[in-house]
Amino acid sequence: MKKLIDIPFELNVVSIARTVHVEPDSPDGQTLRELIEQARQVARPKALYKEAFLDGKGADTVTVEGVTFTSRMLRANLDRVERVFPFVATCGHEMDTVTLPTGDLLAEFWWDAIKAVLLGAAIRHFSERLKQRFALGKTSSMSPGSGDVDVWPIEQQRELFALLGDVKGQIGVELTESFLMKPNKTVSGICFATEVDFHSCQVCRRKDCPSRSAAFDPALWDLHQRG
Ligand code: SF4
């Protein structure tokens, strides 16, 4: 298991202000600057991953180091793959130690936007490190709970965390009883080498999602349904 803890990040005031629709030179902009400065003091984005090998494939299952995942789409994506990289990347639990003004919903929203930038830095760093260390070309990933609800059920976070080991002890990320992760700006999944682009958004029918990174693909969706 490999832990990445010294992850560089940049918190650009203008860019974050644009994301949350705040004028940088307004009074709100000043408050946002102060929050960003606080974040710079405490933030420690992190990632955890391991190299793991498949030891079985079923009709709609894959088994990785004795842990079985059930997802027709994951099975299809790993059809020609024998090695995967389960991972967790996070903005860092330190961000949840900061006390925000009670009931200030705007401050909470801005803080979440800052956390999202930190998570982005963690994902980029993890992805670059993986490609350097293992000489990978193109990669894709899947996350439990991403895409439509039955593409890869979120309950399989339990198996993913079991495969990774002591995630909380290593990088401070907790899995809740409802299989969400704390801190909230955290992603988990399985990364794999591929020659074909895959995004969970392609098999997600959610409309008007602000985070959509690829258009819904009816043909791929149909493949998922038929297996
Ligand atoms: S469209 Fe939105 S909800 Fe659906 S997988 Fe993409 S980011 Fe997630």
XYZ file of N, CA, C and O in Angstrom, residues 67-197:
524
model
N -11.022 -10.447 -2.689
C -12.198 -9.604 -2.453
C -13.019 -9.563 -3.745
O -12.502 -9.193 -4.802
N -14.301 -9.956 -3.644
C -15.129 -10.034 -4.851
C -16.027 -8.808 -4.993
O -16.707 -8.404 -4.046
N -15.985 -8.212 -6.184
C -16.834 -7.065 -6.526
C -17.858 -7.529 -7.547
O -17.522 -8.277 -8.477
N -19.102 -7.062 -7.384
C -20.165 -7.431 -8.319
C -20.625 -6.197 -9.078
O -21.188 -5.269 -8.485
N -20.316 -6.173 -10.351
C -20.717 -5.057 -11.221
C -20.447 -5.501 -12.659
O -19.305 -5.801 -13.014
N -21.512 -5.548 -13.442
C -21.354 -5.985 -14.834
C -20.427 -5.037 -15.604
O -19.629 -5.459 -16.426
N -20.555 -3.738 -15.306
C -19.738 -2.756 -16.025
C -18.269 -2.856 -15.603
O -17.370 -2.748 -16.436
N -18.033 -3.056 -14.312
C -16.646 -3.224 -13.860
C -16.053 -4.480 -14.497
O -14.921 -4.465 -14.995
N -16.843 -5.537 -14.506
C -16.376 -6.791 -15.116
C -16.016 -6.573 -16.596
O -14.987 -7.051 -17.076
N -16.876 -5.838 -17.306
C -16.617 -5.579 -18.734
C -15.361 -4.720 -18.895
O -14.521 -4.984 -19.766
N -15.208 -3.712 -18.049
C -14.037 -2.838 -18.159
C -12.730 -3.566 -17.854
O -11.663 -3.175 -18.342
N -12.829 -4.608 -17.028
C -11.600 -5.326 -16.645
C -11.404 -6.609 -17.449
O -10.585 -7.451 -17.101
N -12.124 -6.714 -18.542
C -12.084 -7.946 -19.330
C -10.663 -8.325 -19.754
O -10.288 -9.486 -19.730
N -9.875 -7.301 -20.144
C -8.512 -7.594 -20.625
C -7.446 -7.148 -19.631
O -6.298 -6.914 -20.007
N -7.862 -6.965 -18.420
C -6.959 -6.405 -17.411
C -6.687 -7.442 -16.330
O -7.595 -8.167 -15.924
N -5.445 -7.537 -15.905
C -5.121 -8.449 -14.806
C -4.612 -7.695 -13.577
O -4.487 -8.260 -12.507
N -4.331 -6.399 -13.771
C -3.771 -5.609 -12.667
C -4.609 -4.353 -12.496
O -4.956 -3.683 -13.476
N -4.937 -4.025 -11.246
C -5.721 -2.821 -10.967
C -5.073 -2.046 -9.821
O -4.183 -2.542 -9.143
N -5.573 -0.815 -9.638
C -5.039 0.050 -8.585
C -6.200 0.630 -7.777
O -6.725 1.692 -8.118
N -6.637 -0.090 -6.727
C -7.656 0.486 -5.856
C -7.085 1.721 -5.150
O -5.892 1.730 -4.789
N -7.905 2.747 -4.950
C -7.368 3.996 -4.397
C -8.429 4.768 -3.614
O -9.632 4.567 -3.803
N -7.939 5.645 -2.760
C -8.761 6.678 -2.127
C -7.961 7.966 -2.220
O -6.764 7.989 -1.916
N -8.584 9.045 -2.679
C -7.936 10.371 -2.712
C -8.844 11.342 -1.975
O -10.069 11.267 -2.093
N -8.248 12.243 -1.215
C -9.060 13.096 -0.333
C -8.484 14.507 -0.192
O -7.267 14.706 -0.325
N -9.387 15.435 0.121
C -8.944 16.804 0.441
C -8.168 16.824 1.759
O -7.431 17.769 2.018
N -8.361 15.772 2.570
C -7.654 15.676 3.857
C -8.574 16.018 5.026
O -9.279 17.036 4.993
N -8.557 15.164 6.043
C -9.458 15.342 7.190
C -9.160 16.609 7.985
O -9.999 17.101 8.733
N -7.968 17.178 7.783
C -7.626 18.413 8.503
C -8.612 19.530 8.185
O -8.852 20.417 9.013
N -9.170 19.486 6.978
C -10.114 20.548 6.578
C -11.385 20.513 7.436
O -12.081 21.517 7.557
N -11.688 19.342 8.022
C -12.889 19.241 8.864
C -12.607 19.646 10.309
O -13.506 19.607 11.143
N -11.376 20.027 10.597
C -11.075 20.458 11.975
C -11.295 21.960 12.137
O -11.245 22.480 13.242
N -11.509 22.651 11.033
C -11.685 24.114 11.102
C -13.143 24.421 11.443
O -14.064 23.869 10.849
N -13.336 25.293 12.419
C -14.693 25.677 12.814
C -15.130 26.874 11.983
O -14.532 27.949 12.050
N -16.200 26.667 11.220
C -16.738 27.751 10.395
C -17.790 28.497 11.205
O -18.350 27.942 12.156
N -18.087 29.753 10.838
C -19.120 30.493 11.574
C -20.432 29.706 11.594
O -20.897 29.257 10.546
N -21.011 29.510 12.786
C -22.217 28.679 12.923
C -23.353 29.198 12.054
O -23.680 30.382 12.077
N -23.943 28.293 11.293
C -25.112 28.640 10.483
C -24.803 29.465 9.249
O -25.717 29.898 8.548
N -23.535 29.699 8.949
C -23.178 30.498 7.775
C -23.104 29.563 6.554
O -22.065 28.965 6.260
N -24.226 29.454 5.864
C -24.301 28.493 4.766
C -23.370 28.856 3.617
O -22.810 27.988 2.946
N -23.182 30.161 3.412
C -22.277 30.588 2.330
C -20.844 30.156 2.637
O -20.145 29.633 1.766
N -20.446 30.381 3.871
C -19.079 29.977 4.265
C -18.906 28.483 4.089
O -17.860 28.021 3.626
N -19.940 27.712 4.423
C -19.853 26.242 4.259
C -19.724 25.880 2.773
O -18.953 25.004 2.398
N -20.491 26.585 1.959
C -20.454 26.329 0.513
C -19.070 26.670 -0.053
O -18.481 25.908 -0.832
N -18.527 27.799 0.381
C -17.199 28.206 -0.102
C -16.130 27.228 0.382
O -15.208 26.893 -0.343
N -16.272 26.808 1.636
C -15.287 25.855 2.195
C -15.308 24.556 1.389
O -14.270 23.971 1.100
N -16.509 24.122 1.019
C -16.627 22.915 0.197
C -15.948 23.110 -1.161
O -15.330 22.180 -1.698
N -16.087 24.308 -1.724
C -15.441 24.587 -3.022
C -13.915 24.530 -2.875
O -13.210 24.032 -3.764
N -13.410 25.017 -1.755
C -11.954 24.955 -1.510
C -11.526 23.490 -1.358
O -10.506 23.051 -1.915
N -12.331 22.727 -0.627
C -12.024 21.301 -0.455
C -12.006 20.578 -1.807
O -11.187 19.677 -2.030
N -12.911 20.986 -2.691
C -12.960 20.340 -4.012
C -11.666 20.601 -4.791
O -11.176 19.723 -5.507
N -11.108 21.800 -4.661
C -9.834 22.101 -5.332
C -8.727 21.203 -4.761
O -7.890 20.659 -5.495
N -8.741 21.030 -3.456
C -7.722 20.182 -2.814
C -7.873 18.725 -3.260
O -6.876 18.038 -3.516
N -9.119 18.281 -3.353
C -9.349 16.915 -3.843
C -8.831 16.773 -5.274
O -8.190 15.766 -5.609
N -9.072 17.776 -6.095
C -8.566 17.740 -7.469
C -7.050 17.595 -7.493
O -6.493 16.837 -8.295
N -6.372 18.305 -6.596
C -4.903 18.216 -6.523
C -4.486 16.800 -6.132
O -3.525 16.243 -6.676
N -5.221 16.206 -5.190
C -4.883 14.842 -4.738
C -5.079 13.837 -5.880
O -4.235 12.965 -6.094
N -6.173 13.985 -6.626
C -6.440 13.048 -7.729
C -5.365 13.178 -8.808
O -4.847 12.184 -9.317
N -5.029 14.413 -9.145
C -4.003 14.638 -10.192
C -2.665 14.041 -9.777
O -1.993 13.369 -10.547
N -2.300 14.294 -8.529
C -1.007 13.813 -8.037
C -0.976 12.282 -8.052
O 0.003 11.676 -8.504
N -2.052 11.680 -7.574
C -2.141 10.213 -7.564
C -2.028 9.666 -8.985
O -1.276 8.727 -9.261
N -2.760 10.287 -9.886
C -2.795 9.803 -11.264
C -1.419 9.921 -11.930
O -0.951 8.994 -12.599
N -0.747 11.055 -11.706
C 0.592 11.229 -12.300
C 1.580 10.235 -11.697
O 2.391 9.638 -12.404
N 1.507 10.064 -10.385
C 2.421 9.137 -9.710
C 2.250 7.710 -10.234
O 3.206 6.985 -10.495
N 0.984 7.338 -10.415
C 0.686 5.993 -10.907
C 1.291 5.787 -12.298
O 1.912 4.763 -12.579
N 1.109 6.773 -13.160
C 1.593 6.644 -14.528
C 3.116 6.587 -14.571
O 3.697 5.818 -15.330
N 3.760 7.399 -13.729
C 5.229 7.382 -13.687
C 5.736 6.048 -13.153
O 6.588 5.406 -13.748
N 5.178 5.630 -12.043
C 5.736 4.472 -11.341
C 5.497 3.174 -12.093
O 6.321 2.259 -12.055
N 4.365 3.076 -12.771
C 4.021 1.804 -13.418
C 4.025 1.908 -14.939
O 3.566 1.000 -15.621
N 4.544 3.025 -15.454
C 4.631 3.226 -16.904
C 3.303 2.932 -17.591
O 3.243 2.224 -18.593
N 2.229 3.450 -17.022
C 0.905 3.220 -17.591
C 0.643 4.216 -18.708
O 1.107 5.357 -18.660
N -0.105 3.802 -19.695
C -0.567 4.728 -20.723
C -1.888 5.321 -20.283
O -2.008 5.898 -19.207
N -2.888 5.116 -21.100
C -4.215 5.641 -20.768
C -4.826 4.825 -19.620
O -4.685 3.601 -19.580
N -5.482 5.521 -18.706
C -6.174 4.823 -17.613
C -7.612 5.339 -17.485
O -7.934 6.431 -17.944
N -8.447 4.539 -16.873
C -9.789 4.958 -16.472
C -10.010 4.454 -15.064
O -9.207 3.672 -14.538
N -11.109 4.866 -14.474
C -11.420 4.353 -13.140
C -12.923 4.243 -12.975
O -13.683 4.889 -13.703
N -13.315 3.408 -12.027
C -14.713 3.311 -11.630
C -14.799 3.439 -10.121
O -13.896 3.004 -9.409
N -15.895 4.021 -9.655
C -16.095 4.215 -8.219
C -17.426 3.606 -7.807
O -18.428 3.804 -8.510
N -17.472 2.894 -6.667
C -18.758 2.397 -6.189
C -19.708 3.580 -5.990
O -19.330 4.590 -5.395
N -20.920 3.442 -6.505
C -21.907 4.513 -6.327
C -21.910 5.536 -7.444
O -22.814 6.365 -7.515
N -20.917 5.494 -8.346
C -20.917 6.436 -9.466
C -21.759 5.885 -10.600
O -21.896 4.678 -10.744
N -22.270 6.769 -11.409
C -23.155 6.332 -12.480
C -24.521 5.984 -11.902
O -24.821 6.317 -10.748
N -25.354 5.340 -12.686
C -26.668 4.945 -12.172
C -26.495 3.976 -11.015
O -25.476 3.294 -10.901
N -27.535 3.916 -10.204
C -27.399 3.291 -8.897
C -26.932 1.832 -8.940
O -26.204 1.375 -8.058
N -27.312 1.110 -9.999
C -26.945 -0.306 -10.025
C -25.704 -0.596 -10.881
O -25.355 -1.746 -11.086
N -25.046 0.443 -11.383
C -23.839 0.215 -12.198
C -22.759 -0.453 -11.338
O -22.154 -1.456 -11.717
N -22.529 0.137 -10.168
C -21.644 -0.479 -9.180
C -22.137 0.019 -7.819
O -21.803 1.140 -7.427
N -22.966 -0.777 -7.156
C -23.643 -0.288 -5.946
C -22.678 0.280 -4.911
O -21.594 -0.268 -4.683
N -23.126 1.360 -4.285
C -22.267 2.074 -3.330
C -21.891 1.179 -2.141
O -20.845 1.386 -1.516
N -22.740 0.175 -1.852
C -22.437 -0.723 -0.723
C -21.091 -1.417 -0.894
O -20.481 -1.875 0.069
N -20.601 -1.473 -2.143
C -19.324 -2.169 -2.365
C -18.120 -1.326 -1.945
O -16.972 -1.747 -2.085
N -18.418 -0.157 -1.384
C -17.337 0.585 -0.714
C -16.721 -0.285 0.390
O -15.539 -0.176 0.680
N -17.588 -1.108 0.998
C -17.097 -1.953 2.089
C -15.967 -2.860 1.584
O -14.904 -2.959 2.192
N -16.195 -3.487 0.443
C -15.188 -4.384 -0.130
C -13.943 -3.605 -0.550
O -12.812 -4.053 -0.359
N -14.185 -2.424 -1.128
C -13.047 -1.617 -1.593
C -12.157 -1.205 -0.414
O -10.927 -1.306 -0.487
N -12.786 -0.785 0.675
C -12.002 -0.398 1.847
C -11.308 -1.617 2.445
O -10.180 -1.515 2.931
N -11.986 -2.782 2.390
C -11.360 -4.004 2.910
C -10.110 -4.330 2.098
O -9.085 -4.747 2.636
N -10.186 -4.119 0.790
C -9.043 -4.407 -0.083
C -7.867 -3.466 0.222
O -6.702 -3.863 0.178
N -8.186 -2.226 0.572
C -7.122 -1.242 0.820
C -6.539 -1.348 2.228
O -5.429 -0.887 2.478
N -7.288 -1.921 3.177
C -6.754 -2.052 4.532
C -7.178 -0.903 5.424
O -8.296 -0.404 5.322
N -6.263 -0.452 6.262
C -6.605 0.553 7.279
C -6.596 1.964 6.665
O -5.662 2.743 6.881
N -7.650 2.306 5.945
C -7.697 3.596 5.252
C -7.733 4.743 6.267
O -7.047 5.757 6.111
N -8.509 4.557 7.317
C -8.600 5.632 8.321
C -7.246 5.858 9.001
O -6.799 6.988 9.172
N -6.605 4.775 9.373
C -5.302 4.903 10.038
C -4.251 5.506 9.112
O -3.373 6.245 9.543
N -4.344 5.205 7.837
C -3.322 5.667 6.886
C -3.530 7.121 6.448
O -2.601 7.902 6.422
N -4.776 7.460 6.068
C -4.986 8.826 5.547
C -6.211 9.522 6.156
O -6.629 10.575 5.678
N -6.775 8.927 7.208
C -7.824 9.632 7.951
C -9.191 9.655 7.293
O -10.042 10.452 7.698
N -9.429 8.793 6.310
C -10.751 8.765 5.653
C -11.601 7.662 6.286
O -11.173 6.515 6.376
N -12.810 8.048 6.697
C -13.726 7.101 7.332
C -14.867 6.754 6.406
O -15.354 7.621 5.678
N -15.312 5.505 6.505
C -16.501 5.079 5.772
C -17.668 5.080 6.751
O -17.589 4.465 7.812
N -18.754 5.787 6.393
C -19.897 5.853 7.309
C -20.788 4.622 7.102
O -20.599 3.862 6.154
N -21.802 4.495 7.963
C -22.710 3.345 7.840
C -23.480 3.371 6.529
O -23.931 2.332 6.040
N -23.643 4.578 5.963
C -24.354 4.657 4.678
C -23.372 4.648 3.498
O -23.734 5.028 2.379
N -22.128 4.244 3.778
C -21.107 4.033 2.744
C -20.631 5.326 2.082
O -20.051 5.298 0.996
N -20.907 6.456 2.731
C -20.303 7.713 2.281
C -18.963 7.835 2.976
O -18.671 7.120 3.932
N -18.145 8.771 2.503
C -16.817 8.919 3.086
C -16.696 10.262 3.792
O -17.286 11.257 3.369
N -15.937 10.270 4.866
C -15.612 11.504 5.579
C -14.117 11.680 5.555
O -13.425 10.721 5.919
N -13.599 12.844 5.147
C -14.312 14.055 4.745
C -15.088 13.874 3.441
O -14.814 12.951 2.657
N -16.040 14.802 3.216
C -16.940 14.635 2.076
C -16.222 14.746 0.730
O -16.590 14.071 -0.222
N -15.222 15.576 0.615
C -14.533 15.715 -0.675
C -13.443 14.650 -0.791
O -12.233 14.913 -0.652
N -13.904 13.431 -0.985
C -13.028 12.258 -1.087
C -13.583 11.371 -2.197
O -14.798 11.269 -2.338
N -12.723 10.767 -2.979
C -13.186 9.783 -3.950
C -12.426 8.471 -3.737
O -11.271 8.473 -3.315
N -13.134 7.390 -4.031
C -12.501 6.077 -3.958
C -12.817 5.358 -5.257
O -13.768 5.722 -5.953
N -12.046 4.350 -5.575
C -12.365 3.616 -6.789
C -11.282 2.630 -7.149
O -10.367 2.350 -6.372
N -11.429 2.107 -8.344
C -10.440 1.196 -8.907
C -9.985 1.786 -10.231
O -10.798 2.062 -11.110
N -8.689 2.009 -10.334
C -8.099 2.558 -11.554
C -7.501 1.402 -12.363
O -6.977 0.436 -11.778
N -7.578 1.478 -13.666
C -7.059 0.386 -14.504
C -6.582 0.938 -15.842
O -7.059 1.970 -16.317
N -5.637 0.234 -16.435
C -5.158 0.614 -17.766
C -6.209 0.248 -18.797
O -6.872 -0.790 -18.679
N -6.364 1.099 -19.781
C -7.363 0.831 -20.806
C -6.975 1.528 -22.098
O -6.235 2.515 -22.067
N -7.462 0.995 -23.187
C -7.253 1.702 -24.454
C -8.516 2.434 -24.859
O -8.555 3.161 -25.837
N -9.569 2.219 -24.088
C -10.870 2.814 -24.426
C -11.262 3.786 -23.313
O -11.206 3.419 -22.134
N -11.646 4.992 -23.674
C -12.096 5.947 -22.664
C -13.341 5.424 -21.969
O -14.249 4.921 -22.628
